[in-house]
Coordinates of C-alpha atoms and ligand atoms in Angstrom, one line a residue:
X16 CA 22.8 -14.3 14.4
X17 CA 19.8 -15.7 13.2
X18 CA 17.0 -15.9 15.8
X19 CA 14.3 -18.7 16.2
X20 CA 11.1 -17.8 15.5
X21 CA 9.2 -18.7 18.5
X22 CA 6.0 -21.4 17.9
X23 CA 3.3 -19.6 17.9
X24 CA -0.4 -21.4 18.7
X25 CA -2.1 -21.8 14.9
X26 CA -5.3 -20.0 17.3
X27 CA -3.7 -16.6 17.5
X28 CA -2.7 -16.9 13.9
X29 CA -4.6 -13.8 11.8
X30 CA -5.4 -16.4 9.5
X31 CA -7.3 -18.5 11.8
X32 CA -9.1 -15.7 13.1
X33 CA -10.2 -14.6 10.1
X34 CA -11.4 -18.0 9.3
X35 CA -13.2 -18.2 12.8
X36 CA -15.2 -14.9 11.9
X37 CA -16.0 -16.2 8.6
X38 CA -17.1 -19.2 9.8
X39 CA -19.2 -17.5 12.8
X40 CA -20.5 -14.7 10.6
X41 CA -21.8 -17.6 8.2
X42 CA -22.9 -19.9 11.3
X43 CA -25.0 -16.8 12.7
X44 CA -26.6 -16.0 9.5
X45 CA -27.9 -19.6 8.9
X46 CA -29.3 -20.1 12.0
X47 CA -30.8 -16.7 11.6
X48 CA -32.3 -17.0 8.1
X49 CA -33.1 -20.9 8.9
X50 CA -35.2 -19.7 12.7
X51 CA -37.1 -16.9 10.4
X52 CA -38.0 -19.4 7.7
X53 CA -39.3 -21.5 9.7
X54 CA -41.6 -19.4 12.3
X55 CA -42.7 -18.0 8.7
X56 CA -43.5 -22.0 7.6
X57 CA -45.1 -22.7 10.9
X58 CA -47.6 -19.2 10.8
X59 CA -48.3 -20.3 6.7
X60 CA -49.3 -24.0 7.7
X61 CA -51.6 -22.9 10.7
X62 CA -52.7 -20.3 8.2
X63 CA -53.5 -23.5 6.1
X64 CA -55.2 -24.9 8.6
X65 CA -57.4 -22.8 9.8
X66 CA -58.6 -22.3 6.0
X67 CA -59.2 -26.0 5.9
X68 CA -61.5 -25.8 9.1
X69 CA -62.9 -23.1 8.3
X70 CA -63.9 -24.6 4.7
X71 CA -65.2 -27.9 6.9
X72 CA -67.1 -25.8 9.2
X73 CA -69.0 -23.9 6.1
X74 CA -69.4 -28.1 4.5
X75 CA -70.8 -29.3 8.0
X76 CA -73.3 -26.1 8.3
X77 CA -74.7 -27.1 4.4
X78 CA -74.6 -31.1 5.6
X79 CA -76.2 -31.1 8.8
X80 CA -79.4 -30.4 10.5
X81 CA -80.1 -30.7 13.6
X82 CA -84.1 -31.2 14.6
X83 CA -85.9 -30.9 17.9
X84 CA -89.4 -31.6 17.3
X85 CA -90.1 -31.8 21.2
X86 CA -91.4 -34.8 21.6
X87 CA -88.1 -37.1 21.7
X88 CA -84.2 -35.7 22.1
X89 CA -82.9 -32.9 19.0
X90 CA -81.2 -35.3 16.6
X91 CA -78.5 -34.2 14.1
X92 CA -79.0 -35.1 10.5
X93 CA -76.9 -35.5 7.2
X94 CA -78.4 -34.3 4.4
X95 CA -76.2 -35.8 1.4
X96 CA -76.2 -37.8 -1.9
X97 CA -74.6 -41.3 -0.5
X98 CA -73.8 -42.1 -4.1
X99 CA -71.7 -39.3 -4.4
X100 CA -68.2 -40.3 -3.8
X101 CA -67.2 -36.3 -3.3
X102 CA -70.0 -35.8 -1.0
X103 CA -70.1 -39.1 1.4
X104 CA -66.4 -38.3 1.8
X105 CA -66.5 -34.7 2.6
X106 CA -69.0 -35.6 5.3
X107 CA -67.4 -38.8 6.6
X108 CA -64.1 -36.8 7.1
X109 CA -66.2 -34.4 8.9
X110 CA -67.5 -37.0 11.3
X111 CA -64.1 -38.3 11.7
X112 CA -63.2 -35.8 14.7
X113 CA -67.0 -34.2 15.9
X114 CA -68.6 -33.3 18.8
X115 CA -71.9 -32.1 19.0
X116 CA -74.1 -31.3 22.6
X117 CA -76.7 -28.9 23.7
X118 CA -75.9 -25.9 25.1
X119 CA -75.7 -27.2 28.4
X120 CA -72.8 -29.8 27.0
X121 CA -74.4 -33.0 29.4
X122 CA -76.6 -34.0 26.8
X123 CA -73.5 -35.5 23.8
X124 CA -75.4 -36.3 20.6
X125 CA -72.6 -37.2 18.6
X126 CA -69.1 -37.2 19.6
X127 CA -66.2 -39.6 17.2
X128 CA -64.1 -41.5 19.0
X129 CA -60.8 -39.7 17.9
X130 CA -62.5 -36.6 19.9
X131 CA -63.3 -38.7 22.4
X132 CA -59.5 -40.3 23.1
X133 CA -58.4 -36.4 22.9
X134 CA -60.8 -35.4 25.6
X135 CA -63.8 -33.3 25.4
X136 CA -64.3 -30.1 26.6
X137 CA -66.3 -30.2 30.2
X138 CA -69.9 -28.7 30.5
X139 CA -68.8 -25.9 32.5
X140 CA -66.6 -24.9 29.5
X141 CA -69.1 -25.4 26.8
X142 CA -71.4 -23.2 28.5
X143 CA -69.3 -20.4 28.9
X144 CA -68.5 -20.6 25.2
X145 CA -72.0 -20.8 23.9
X146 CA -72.4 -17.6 26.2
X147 CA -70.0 -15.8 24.1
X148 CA -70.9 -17.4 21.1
X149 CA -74.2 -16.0 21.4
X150 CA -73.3 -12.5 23.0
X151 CA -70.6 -12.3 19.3
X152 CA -72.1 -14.3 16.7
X153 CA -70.1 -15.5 14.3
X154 CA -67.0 -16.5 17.3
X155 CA -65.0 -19.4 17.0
X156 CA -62.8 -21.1 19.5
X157 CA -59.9 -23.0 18.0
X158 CA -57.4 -24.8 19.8
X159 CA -54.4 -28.0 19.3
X160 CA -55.3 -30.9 21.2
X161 CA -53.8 -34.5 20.8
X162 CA -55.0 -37.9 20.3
X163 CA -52.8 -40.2 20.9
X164 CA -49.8 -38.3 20.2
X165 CA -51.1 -36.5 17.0
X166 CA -51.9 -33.2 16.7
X167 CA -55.3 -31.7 15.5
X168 CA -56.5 -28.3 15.1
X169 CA -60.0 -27.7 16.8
X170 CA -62.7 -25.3 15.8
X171 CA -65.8 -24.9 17.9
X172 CA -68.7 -22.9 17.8
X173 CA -72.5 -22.9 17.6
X174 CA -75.3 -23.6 15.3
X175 CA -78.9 -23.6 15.9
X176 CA -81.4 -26.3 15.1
X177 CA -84.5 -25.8 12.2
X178 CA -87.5 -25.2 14.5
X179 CA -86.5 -22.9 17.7
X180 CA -83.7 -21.5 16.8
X181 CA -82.0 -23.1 19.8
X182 CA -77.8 -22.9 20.2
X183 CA -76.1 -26.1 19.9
X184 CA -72.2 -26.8 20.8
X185 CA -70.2 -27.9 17.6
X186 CA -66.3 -28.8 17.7
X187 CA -64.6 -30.3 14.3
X188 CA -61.1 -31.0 13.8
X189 CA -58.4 -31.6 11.5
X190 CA -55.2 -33.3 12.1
X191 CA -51.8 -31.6 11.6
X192 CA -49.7 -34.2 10.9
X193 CA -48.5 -33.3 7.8
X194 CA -47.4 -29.5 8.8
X195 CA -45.7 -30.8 11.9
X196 CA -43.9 -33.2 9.6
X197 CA -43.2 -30.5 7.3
X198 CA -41.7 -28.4 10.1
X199 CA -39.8 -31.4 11.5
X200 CA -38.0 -32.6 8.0
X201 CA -37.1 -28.7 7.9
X202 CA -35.6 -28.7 11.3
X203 CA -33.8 -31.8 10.6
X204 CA -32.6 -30.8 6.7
X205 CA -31.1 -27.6 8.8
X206 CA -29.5 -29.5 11.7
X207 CA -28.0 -31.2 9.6
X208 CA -27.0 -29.1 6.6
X209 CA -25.8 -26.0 9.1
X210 CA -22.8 -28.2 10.3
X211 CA -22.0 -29.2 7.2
X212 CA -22.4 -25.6 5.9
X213 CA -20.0 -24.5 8.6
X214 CA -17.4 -27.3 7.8
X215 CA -17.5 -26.0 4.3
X216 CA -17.4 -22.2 5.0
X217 CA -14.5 -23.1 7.7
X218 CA -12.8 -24.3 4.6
X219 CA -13.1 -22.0 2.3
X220 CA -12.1 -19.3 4.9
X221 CA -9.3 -21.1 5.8
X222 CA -8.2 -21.0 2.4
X223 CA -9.4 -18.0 1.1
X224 CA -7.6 -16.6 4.3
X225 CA -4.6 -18.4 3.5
X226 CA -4.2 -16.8 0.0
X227 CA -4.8 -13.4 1.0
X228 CA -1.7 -13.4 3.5
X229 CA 0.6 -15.5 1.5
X230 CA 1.9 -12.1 -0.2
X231 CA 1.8 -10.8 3.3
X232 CA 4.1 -13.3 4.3
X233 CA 6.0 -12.9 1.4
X234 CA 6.8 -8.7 2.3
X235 CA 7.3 -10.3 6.4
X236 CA 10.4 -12.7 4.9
X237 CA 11.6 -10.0 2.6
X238 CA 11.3 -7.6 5.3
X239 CA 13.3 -10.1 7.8
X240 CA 16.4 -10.4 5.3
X241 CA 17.0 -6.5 5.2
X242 CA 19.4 -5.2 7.7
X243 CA 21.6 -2.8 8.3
X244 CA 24.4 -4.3 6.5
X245 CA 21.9 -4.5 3.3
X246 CA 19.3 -1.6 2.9
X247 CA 19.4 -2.0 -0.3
X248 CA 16.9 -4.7 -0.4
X249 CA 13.4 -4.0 -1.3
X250 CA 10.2 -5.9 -1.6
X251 CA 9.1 -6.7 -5.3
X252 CA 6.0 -4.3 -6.1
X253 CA 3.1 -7.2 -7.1
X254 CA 1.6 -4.4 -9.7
X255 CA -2.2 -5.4 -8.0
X256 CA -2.1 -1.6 -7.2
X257 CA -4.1 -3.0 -3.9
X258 CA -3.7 -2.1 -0.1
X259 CA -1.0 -4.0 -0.2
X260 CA 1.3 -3.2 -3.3
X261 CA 0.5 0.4 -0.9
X262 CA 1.9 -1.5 1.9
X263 CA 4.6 -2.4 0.1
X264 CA 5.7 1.0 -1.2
X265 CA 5.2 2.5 1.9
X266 CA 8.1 -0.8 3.8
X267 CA 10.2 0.3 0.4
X268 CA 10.1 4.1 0.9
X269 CA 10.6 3.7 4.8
X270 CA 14.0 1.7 3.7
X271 CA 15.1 4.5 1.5
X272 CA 15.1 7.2 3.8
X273 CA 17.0 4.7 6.3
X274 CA 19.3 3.9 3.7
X275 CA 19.8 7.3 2.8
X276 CA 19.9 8.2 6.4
X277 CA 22.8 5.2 7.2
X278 CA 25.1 6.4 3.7
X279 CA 25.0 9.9 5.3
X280 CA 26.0 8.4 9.3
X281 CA 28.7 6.4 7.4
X282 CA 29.7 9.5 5.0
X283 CA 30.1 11.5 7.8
X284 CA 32.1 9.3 9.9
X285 CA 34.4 8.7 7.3
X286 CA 34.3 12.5 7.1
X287 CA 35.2 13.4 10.2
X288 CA 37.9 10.9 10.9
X289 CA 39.8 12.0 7.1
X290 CA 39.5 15.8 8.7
X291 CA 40.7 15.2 11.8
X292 CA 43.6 12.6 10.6
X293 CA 45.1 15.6 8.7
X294 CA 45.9 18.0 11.1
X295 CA 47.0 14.9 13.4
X296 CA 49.3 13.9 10.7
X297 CA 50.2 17.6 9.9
X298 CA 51.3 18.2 13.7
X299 CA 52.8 14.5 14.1
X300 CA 54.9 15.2 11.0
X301 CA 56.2 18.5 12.2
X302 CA 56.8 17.3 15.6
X303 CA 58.9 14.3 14.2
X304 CA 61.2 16.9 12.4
X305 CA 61.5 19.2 14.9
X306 CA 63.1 16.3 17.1
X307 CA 64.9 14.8 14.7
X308 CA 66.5 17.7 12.7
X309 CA 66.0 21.4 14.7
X310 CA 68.7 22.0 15.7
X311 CA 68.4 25.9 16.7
X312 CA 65.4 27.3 19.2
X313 CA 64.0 29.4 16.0
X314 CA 63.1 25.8 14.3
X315 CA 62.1 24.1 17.1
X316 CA 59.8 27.6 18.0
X317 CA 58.6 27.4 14.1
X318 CA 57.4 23.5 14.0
X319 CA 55.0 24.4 17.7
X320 CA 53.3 27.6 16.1
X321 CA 52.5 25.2 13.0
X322 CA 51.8 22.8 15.3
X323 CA 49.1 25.3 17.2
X324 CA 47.8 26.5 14.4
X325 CA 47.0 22.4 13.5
X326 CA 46.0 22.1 16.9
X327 CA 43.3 25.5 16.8
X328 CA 42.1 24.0 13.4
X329 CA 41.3 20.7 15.5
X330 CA 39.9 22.1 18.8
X331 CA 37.3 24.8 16.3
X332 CA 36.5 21.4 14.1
X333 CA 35.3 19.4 17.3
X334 CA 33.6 23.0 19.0
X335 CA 31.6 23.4 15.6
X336 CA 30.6 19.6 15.1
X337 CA 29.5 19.2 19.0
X338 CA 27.3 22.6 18.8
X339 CA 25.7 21.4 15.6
X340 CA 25.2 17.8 16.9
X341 CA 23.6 19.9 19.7
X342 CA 21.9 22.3 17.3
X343 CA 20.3 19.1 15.2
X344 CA 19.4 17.2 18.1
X345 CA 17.3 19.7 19.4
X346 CA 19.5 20.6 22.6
X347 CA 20.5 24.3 21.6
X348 CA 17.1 26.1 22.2
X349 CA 16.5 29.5 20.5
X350 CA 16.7 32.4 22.4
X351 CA 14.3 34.6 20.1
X352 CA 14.2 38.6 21.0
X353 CA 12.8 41.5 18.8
X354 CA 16.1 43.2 17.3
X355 CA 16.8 45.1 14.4
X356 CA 17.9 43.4 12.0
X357 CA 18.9 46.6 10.4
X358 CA 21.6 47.2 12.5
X359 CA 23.0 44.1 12.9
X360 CA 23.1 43.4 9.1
X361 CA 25.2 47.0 8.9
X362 CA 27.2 46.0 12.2
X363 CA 27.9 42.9 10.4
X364 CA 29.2 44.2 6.9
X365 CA 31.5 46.8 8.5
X366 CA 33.6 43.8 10.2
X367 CA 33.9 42.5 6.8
X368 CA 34.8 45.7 5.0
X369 CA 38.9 45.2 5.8
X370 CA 39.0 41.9 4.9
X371 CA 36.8 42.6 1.7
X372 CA 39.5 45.2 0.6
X373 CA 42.4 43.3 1.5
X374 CA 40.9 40.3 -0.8
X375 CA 40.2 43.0 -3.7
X376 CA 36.3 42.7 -3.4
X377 CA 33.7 45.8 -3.4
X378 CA 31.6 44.6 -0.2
X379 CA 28.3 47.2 -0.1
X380 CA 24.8 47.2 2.0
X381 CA 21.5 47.6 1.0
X382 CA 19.8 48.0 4.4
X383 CA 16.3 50.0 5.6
X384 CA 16.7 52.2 9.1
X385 CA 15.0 50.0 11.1
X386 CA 13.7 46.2 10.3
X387 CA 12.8 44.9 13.6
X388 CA 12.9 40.8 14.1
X389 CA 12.0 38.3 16.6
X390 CA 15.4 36.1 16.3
X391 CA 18.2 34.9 18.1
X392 CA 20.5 37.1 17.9
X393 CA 23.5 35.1 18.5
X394 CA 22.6 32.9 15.7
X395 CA 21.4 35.3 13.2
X396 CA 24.3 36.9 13.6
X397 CA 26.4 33.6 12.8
X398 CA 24.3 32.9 9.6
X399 CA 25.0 36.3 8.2
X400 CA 28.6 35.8 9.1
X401 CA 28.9 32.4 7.2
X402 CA 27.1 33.9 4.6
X403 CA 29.7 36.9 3.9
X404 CA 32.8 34.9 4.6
X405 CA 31.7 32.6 1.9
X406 CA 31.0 35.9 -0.6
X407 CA 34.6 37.2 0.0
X408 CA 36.2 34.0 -0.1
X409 CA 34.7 32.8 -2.8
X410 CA 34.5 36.1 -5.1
X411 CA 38.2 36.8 -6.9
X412 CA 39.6 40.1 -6.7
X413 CA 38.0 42.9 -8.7
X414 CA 34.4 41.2 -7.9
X415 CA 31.4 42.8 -5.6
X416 CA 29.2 41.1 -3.2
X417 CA 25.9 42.8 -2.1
X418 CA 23.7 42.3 0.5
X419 CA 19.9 43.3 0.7
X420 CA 17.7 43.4 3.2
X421 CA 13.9 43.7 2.7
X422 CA 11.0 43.9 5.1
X423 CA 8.2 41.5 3.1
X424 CA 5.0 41.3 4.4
X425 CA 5.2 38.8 7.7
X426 CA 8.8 38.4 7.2
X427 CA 12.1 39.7 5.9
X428 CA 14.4 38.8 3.3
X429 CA 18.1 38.9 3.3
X430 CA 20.2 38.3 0.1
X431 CA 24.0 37.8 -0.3
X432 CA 24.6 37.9 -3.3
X433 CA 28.4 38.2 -5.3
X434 CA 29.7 37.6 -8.3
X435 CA 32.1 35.2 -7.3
X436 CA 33.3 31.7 -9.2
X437 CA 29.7 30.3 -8.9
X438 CA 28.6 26.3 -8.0
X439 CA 27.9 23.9 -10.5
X440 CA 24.3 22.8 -10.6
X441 CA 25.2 19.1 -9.6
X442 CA 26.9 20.0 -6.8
X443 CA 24.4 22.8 -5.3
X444 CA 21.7 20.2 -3.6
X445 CA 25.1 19.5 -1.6
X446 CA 25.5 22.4 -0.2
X447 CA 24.4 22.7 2.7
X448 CA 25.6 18.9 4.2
X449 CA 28.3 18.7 6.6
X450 CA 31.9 18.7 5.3
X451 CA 30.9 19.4 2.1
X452 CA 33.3 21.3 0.1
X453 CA 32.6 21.8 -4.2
X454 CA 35.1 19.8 -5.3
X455 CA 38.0 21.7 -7.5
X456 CA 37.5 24.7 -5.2
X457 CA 41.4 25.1 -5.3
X458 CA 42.1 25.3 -2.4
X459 CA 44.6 22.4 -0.6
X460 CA 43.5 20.9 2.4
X461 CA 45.1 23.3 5.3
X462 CA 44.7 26.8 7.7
X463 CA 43.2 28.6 4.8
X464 CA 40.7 25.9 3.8
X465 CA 36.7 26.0 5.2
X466 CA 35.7 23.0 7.7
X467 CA 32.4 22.6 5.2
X468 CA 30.5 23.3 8.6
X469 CA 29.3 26.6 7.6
X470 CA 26.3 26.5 5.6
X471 CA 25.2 23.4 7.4
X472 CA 25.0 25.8 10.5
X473 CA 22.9 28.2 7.8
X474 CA 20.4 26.0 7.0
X475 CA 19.8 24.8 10.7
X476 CA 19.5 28.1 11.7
X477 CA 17.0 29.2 9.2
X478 CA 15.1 26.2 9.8
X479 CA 14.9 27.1 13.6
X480 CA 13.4 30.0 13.3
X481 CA 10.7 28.6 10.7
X482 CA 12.5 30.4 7.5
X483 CA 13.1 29.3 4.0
X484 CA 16.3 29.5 1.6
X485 CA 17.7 29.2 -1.4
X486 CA 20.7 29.1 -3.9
X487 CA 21.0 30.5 -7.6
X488 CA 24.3 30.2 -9.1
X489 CA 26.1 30.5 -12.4
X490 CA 29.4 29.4 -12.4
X491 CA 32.1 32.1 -13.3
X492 CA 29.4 34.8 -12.6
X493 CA 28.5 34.5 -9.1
X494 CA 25.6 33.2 -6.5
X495 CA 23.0 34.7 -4.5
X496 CA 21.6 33.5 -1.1
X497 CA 18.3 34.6 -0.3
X498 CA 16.7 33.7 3.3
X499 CA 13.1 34.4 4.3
X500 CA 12.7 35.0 8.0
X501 CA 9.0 35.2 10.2
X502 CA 9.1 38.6 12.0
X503 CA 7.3 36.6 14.5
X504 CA 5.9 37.8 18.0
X505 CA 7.9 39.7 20.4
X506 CA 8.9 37.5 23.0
X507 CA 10.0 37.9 26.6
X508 CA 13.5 39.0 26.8
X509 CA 16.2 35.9 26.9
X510 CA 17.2 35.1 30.4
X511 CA 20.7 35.1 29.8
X512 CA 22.0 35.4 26.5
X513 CA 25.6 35.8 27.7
X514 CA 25.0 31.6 28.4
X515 CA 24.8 30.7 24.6
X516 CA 28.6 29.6 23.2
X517 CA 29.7 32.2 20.5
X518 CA 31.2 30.6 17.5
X519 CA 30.9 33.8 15.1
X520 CA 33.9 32.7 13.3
X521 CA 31.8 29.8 12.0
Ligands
LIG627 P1 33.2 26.2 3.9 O1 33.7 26.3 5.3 O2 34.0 25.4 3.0 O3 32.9 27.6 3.3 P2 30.4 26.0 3.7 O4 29.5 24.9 4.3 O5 30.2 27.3 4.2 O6 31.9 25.4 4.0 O7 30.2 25.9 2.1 C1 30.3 24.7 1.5 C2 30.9 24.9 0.1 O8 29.9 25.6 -0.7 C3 32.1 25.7 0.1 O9 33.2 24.9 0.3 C4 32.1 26.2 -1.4 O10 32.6 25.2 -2.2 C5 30.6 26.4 -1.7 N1 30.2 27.8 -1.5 C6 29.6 28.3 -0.4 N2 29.3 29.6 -0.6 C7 29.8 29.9 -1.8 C8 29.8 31.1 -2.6 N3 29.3 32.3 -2.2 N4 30.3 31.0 -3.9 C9 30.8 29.9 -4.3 N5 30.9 28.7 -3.7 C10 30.3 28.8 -2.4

């Protein structure tokens, strides 16, 4: 059933979010670079000036003199060439904001009217600063003051007139009109650019955004359409060998294994149902002649031991599946004890010596005294078994099978190895899966036949106890199993080992 997708707010979308952060991460940085730029504008036109005042104040030191001859009040003159253009307006701009008073600051000799509208300093506050003036020469005072809403820049200071050498309070000023308009049309161009900046960016993120999780989207639909019913879907690779073609592989591998993982759940339940329907069928069909044609106690007696023998084939089938089920799923714990492997290995090939002869097959050991182990015993025990049913079963009369045992280092090696009817290449990577049985092996399905269970218990049993195996085989000349085991620590002894189900015949 195909399910709604539920509406989700375009604010909790990745792609808005990325587009918010792009926008804010562009935002921030504006307003950043813009506030630095202009505290950098604002110290360069102050910088400015201060040079032009400073240039003034040098002019208005060359221009003016200021004479006290005792007799009548110190007058300030001008000395300048009227006819010069340059000069009469250097000095006139000069006059435009100027105060001049003694150092007491009652007595005003000269003070413009812009100065005036922007109030003068009081006399209190002139004669502190000729104080200083005198005690540093060379200080200046400089200050922003307005007149009548415009800004000026004040310097003020001291000079001294031609006969004694008396201080006299000078202030000149320049307006800053033009650097506050500078700074304003600044402010305004980034007021008004930053939003639009930001629109832009938002834009741009928005789509940029949108492009870089359309093949995102893309894998999500892709990935929506596979189900259990088709794993066999996968997403089209976009050959950008980026993060997400990697993406991509990764989804496609993950689907593999599932698909590989869902052909084996399905193989094996066909499995198991097409093993277990032929002993039903055998015992059904036996039953059914017994009723309908025995007619003495001897027939009817024959058709129930067939029928038990169907029925002990069934119950060992279900035991073995339900312990490895078990064994896989991690339920059957190992209960690992230091044992000598030695002995078991011999203990082991003497139980298979009668049936060895009775198949026709030379069955010999190649075991050290002692080669000590920590396994489970129970379940080394069943490997080995499997191992050398398989050998004499599998080896025709006249043939040998041979097993070694080696200590190696931190582990020990055990090899069965006969010269048996050997296992094709393409079917050894088989093996070792449940059920599996090399096709042609000769054998029709019944009593004699192997469940297929037995190396599957082989290889989880190795892989328990952190070993490693392998299979060489030539067909028509035989195969060898070889298993590396840990020695491993000693541990504690098992608490009851009596507990664990014995299935040796497995
Ligand atoms: P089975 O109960 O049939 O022996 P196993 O899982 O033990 O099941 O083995 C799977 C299959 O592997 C066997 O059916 C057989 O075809 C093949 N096989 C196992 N051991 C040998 C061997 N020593 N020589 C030849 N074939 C073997």
């Amino acid at each position: 059933m195909a399910r709604k997708r539920k509406p989700r707010h375009v604010t909790r979308g990745l792609r808005f979010r990325l587009m918010a952060s792009y926008a804010l991460f562009f935002a921030l940085l504006l307003i950043g670079a813009a506030a630095i730029f202009r505290a950098r504008l604002s110290i360069v036109l102050q910088n400015q000036a201060e040079d032009t005042l400073a240039q003034q104040w040098a002019a208005m030191k060359g221009y003016m003199r200021i004479e006290d001859f005792g007799n009548k009040p110190a007058e300030a003159h001008w000395y300048y060439d009227s006819e010069d253009p340059d000069e009469t307006f250097i000095v006139e701009r000069l006059r435009r904001v100027f105060l001049l008073t003694d150092a007491s600051g009652t007595n005003e000799m000269f003070i413009s009217t812009t100065y005036e509208s922007m109030g003068r300093e009081s006399p209190t506050q002139i004669q502190q600063r000729v104080r200083i003036a005198l005690a540093s020469p060379g200080k200046v005072f400089s200050d922003t003051r307005y007149s009548e809403g415009e800004p000026y820049f004040i310097r003020a200071g001291i000079v001294f007139d031609e006969q004694h050498k008396a201080p006299y309070y000078v202030a000149i000023g320049t307006p800053l009109t033009g650097s506050q308009k500078i700074l304003r049309d600044f402010t305004l161009f980034f007021v008004g650019f930053i939003p639009a900046a930001l629109i832009l960016g938002s834009w741009l993120g928005w789509y940029m955004a949108g492009r870089a999780l359309k093949p995102v989207l893309a894998v999500a639909q892709t990935a929506q359409r596979i189900s259990g019913s088709n794993l066999s879907l996968r997403i089209p690779a976009r050959e950008a060998n980026d993060e997400l073609d990697y993406l991509i592989l990764t989804f496609n591998r993950m689907i593999e294994r599932l698909e590989a993982s869902f052909q084996q759940m399905r193989q094996f339940s066909t499995d198991v149902s097409h093993e277990l329907r032929t002993p039903i069928t055998a015992i059904r069909g036996q039953l059914e002649v017994a009723l309908f044609t025995a007619k003495t106690p001897d027939q009817y007696r024959d058709a129930i031991v067939n029928s038990l023998q169907d029925i002990d084939r069934l119950s060992q089938m279900v035991r073995a599946l339900l312990l490895l089920s078990q064994a896989e799923s991690g339920q059957l714990a190992l209960q690992k004890s230091r044992i000598d492997l030695g002995a078991v290995v011999r203990d082991l090939t003497e139980q298979f010596e009668i049936p060895a002869e009775a198949a026709g097959v030379r069955l010999s050991a190649q075991v050290p005294g002692h080669c000590f182990a920590n396994v489970d015993r129970v379940q080394v025990e069943r490997m080995i078994t499997n191992l050398l049913s398989n050998a004499v079963k599998f080896t025709p009369e006249g043939g040998t099978v041979r097993v070694t045992l080696r200590p190696d280092e931190d582990a020990v090696e055990l090899v069965v190895a006969d010269t048996g009817r050997g296992i094709p290449e393409q079917y050894l990577p088989h093996i070792f899966d449940r059920f599996y049985r090399v096709p042609g092996s000769g054998t029709a399905p019944g009593p004699d036949q192997g469940l297929g269970l037995g190396l599957s218990f082989v290889a989880w049993i190795v892989k328990a106890h952190d070993g490693a195996i392998d299979v060489e085989s030539t067909p028509g000349q035989g195969t060898r199993f070889r298993i590396k085991l840990p020695v491993g620590e000693e541990a504690p002894a098992p608490p009851d080992a009596a507990a664990q189900p014995i299935m040796n015949e497995l």
